[in-house]
Short mmCIF file of C-alpha atoms in Angstrom, two decimals:
data_model
loop_
_atom_site.label_atom_id
_atom_site.label_comp_id
_atom_site.label_asym_id
_atom_site.label_seq_id
_atom_site.Cartn_x
_atom_site.Cartn_y
_atom_site.Cartn_z
CA MET C 21 105.42 179.91 -84.20
CA TYR C 22 102.20 180.88 -84.30
CA VAL C 23 103.36 183.17 -80.54
CA GLU C 24 106.01 184.84 -81.70
CA GLN C 25 103.96 185.11 -85.32
CA LEU C 26 101.20 187.05 -83.16
CA ILE C 27 103.57 188.97 -81.02
CA GLU C 28 105.06 190.61 -83.63
CA THR C 29 101.46 191.73 -85.28
CA VAL C 30 99.91 192.99 -82.69
CA ASN C 31 103.54 195.07 -81.42
CA ALA C 32 103.01 196.11 -85.48
CA LYS C 33 99.82 197.24 -84.83
CA VAL C 34 99.59 198.66 -81.77
CA GLU C 35 103.09 201.09 -83.94
CA GLU C 36 100.35 201.89 -85.92
CA LEU C 37 98.19 202.55 -83.80
CA ASP C 38 95.37 200.11 -84.42
CA LEU C 39 94.97 199.61 -80.98
CA VAL C 40 91.38 197.73 -82.16
CA THR C 41 92.87 195.15 -84.84
CA ALA C 42 95.30 194.38 -81.86
CA ARG C 43 92.18 194.51 -79.39
CA LYS C 44 90.19 192.22 -81.10
CA LEU C 45 94.07 190.62 -81.53
CA MET C 46 94.46 189.99 -78.01
CA GLU C 47 91.21 188.72 -76.69
CA ASP C 48 91.26 185.98 -79.13
CA ASN C 49 94.16 184.49 -77.97
CA ILE C 50 94.42 186.22 -74.44
CA ASP C 51 96.59 183.28 -72.95
CA TYR C 52 99.18 182.57 -75.27
CA LEU C 53 99.64 186.69 -74.67
CA LYS C 54 99.77 185.99 -70.32
CA LYS C 55 101.66 183.82 -71.09
CA ASN C 56 104.37 185.92 -73.43
CA GLU C 57 103.48 189.32 -71.95
CA ARG C 58 107.88 189.67 -71.77
CA LYS C 59 107.89 190.03 -75.24
CA LEU C 60 105.03 191.89 -76.15
CA LYS C 61 106.32 195.91 -76.36
CA LYS C 62 105.23 198.66 -73.30
CA ASN C 63 102.08 199.62 -75.55
CA GLY C 64 101.91 197.11 -75.96
CA ARG C 65 101.54 194.87 -72.56
CA GLU C 66 99.35 198.15 -71.41
CA LEU C 67 97.08 197.26 -73.62
CA LEU C 68 96.99 193.85 -72.55
CA LYS C 69 96.88 194.57 -68.78
CA PHE C 70 93.71 197.16 -69.69
CA ILE C 71 91.92 194.66 -71.22
CA THR C 72 92.53 191.53 -68.91
CA ASP C 73 91.55 194.45 -66.32
CA SER C 74 87.97 194.60 -67.75
CA ILE C 75 87.73 191.51 -68.75
CA GLU C 76 88.32 190.80 -65.12
CA SER C 77 85.30 193.41 -64.02
CA GLY C 78 82.92 191.76 -66.21
CA TYR C 79 82.42 194.41 -68.50
CA GLN C 80 81.04 193.34 -71.53
CA HIS C 81 81.23 195.84 -74.65
CA PRO C 82 78.48 197.09 -76.09
CA THR C 83 77.16 195.72 -79.09
CA ARG C 84 75.99 197.23 -82.99
CA HIS C 85 73.12 197.55 -81.77
CA GLU C 86 72.91 199.29 -78.61
CA LEU C 87 75.90 201.78 -79.56
CA ALA C 88 73.37 202.18 -82.54
CA ILE C 89 70.47 203.02 -79.65
CA TYR C 90 72.64 205.05 -78.37
CA ASN C 91 73.22 207.47 -80.85
CA SER C 92 70.07 207.73 -81.18
CA ILE C 93 69.39 209.04 -78.22
CA ASN C 94 72.08 211.38 -78.80
CA SER C 95 70.67 212.66 -81.41
CA TYR C 96 66.94 212.47 -80.17
CA ALA C 97 68.39 213.85 -76.89
CA SER C 98 70.04 216.89 -78.82
CA LYS C 99 67.34 217.54 -80.77
CA PHE C 100 64.95 218.11 -77.66
CA ASP C 101 62.92 215.79 -79.80
CA VAL C 102 61.38 213.91 -76.10
CA ARG C 103 58.88 212.06 -77.73
CA GLY C 104 60.67 210.09 -80.01
CA LEU C 105 63.28 209.81 -77.18
CA LYS C 106 60.55 208.10 -75.68
CA LEU C 107 59.22 205.82 -78.15
CA LEU C 108 63.43 204.70 -78.44
CA ILE C 109 63.68 204.21 -75.41
CA LYS C 110 59.53 201.87 -74.59
CA GLY C 111 61.21 198.93 -76.09
CA ASN C 112 65.03 198.88 -75.16
CA GLU C 113 65.26 199.47 -71.03
CA GLN C 114 67.46 196.76 -70.95
CA THR C 115 70.08 199.03 -73.29
CA LEU C 116 70.16 201.65 -71.11
CA LEU C 117 70.54 199.77 -67.58
CA LYS C 118 73.82 198.65 -68.31
CA LYS C 119 76.50 200.40 -67.00
CA ALA C 120 78.91 200.84 -69.85
CA ALA C 121 75.48 203.38 -70.61
CA ARG C 122 76.20 206.70 -69.12
CA SER C 123 79.06 206.69 -70.51
CA TYR C 124 77.50 206.39 -74.48
CA LEU C 125 75.78 209.54 -73.50
CA ASN C 126 76.17 213.45 -74.05
CA GLY C 127 74.67 215.93 -71.24
CA ASP C 128 71.34 216.24 -72.94
CA ALA C 129 70.56 213.22 -73.24
CA LYS C 130 72.13 212.35 -69.91
CA VAL C 131 69.66 215.05 -67.91
CA LEU C 132 66.81 214.72 -70.27
CA LEU C 133 66.79 210.76 -69.22
CA GLU C 134 67.24 211.95 -65.28
CA GLY C 135 63.86 214.32 -65.97
CA LEU C 136 61.76 211.18 -67.49
CA GLY C 137 63.34 208.37 -64.40
CA ALA C 138 65.09 206.12 -67.42
CA ILE C 139 67.56 206.07 -66.51
CA SER C 140 69.46 206.84 -62.05
CA LYS C 141 71.01 209.66 -61.97
CA GLU C 142 74.29 210.08 -60.25
#
């Protein structure tokens, strides 16, 4: 009975476009949903496929702390505050070395960080 309620809830959340809740439910119950994938609606199956592919590829979603760092870097770069940018980078080098870091940075931040040698050029 739990699986039926789960599938019903996931389908409802996907239809409401509440993808954050749907993703969390899917990640927490991925084994059950893989076994009963045919019961999900088309959009739910596509989201499940995306989640399983990202898990298999080893992608890790950034934490709130990392997102805050990326946001601060973008803010400093937009203001061209190089001093503040350097201070922020100083303790957070490992955050910038992650694969997903480039996708969260704006154009200004990418150019400045490449110039500072904090990230590699693409």
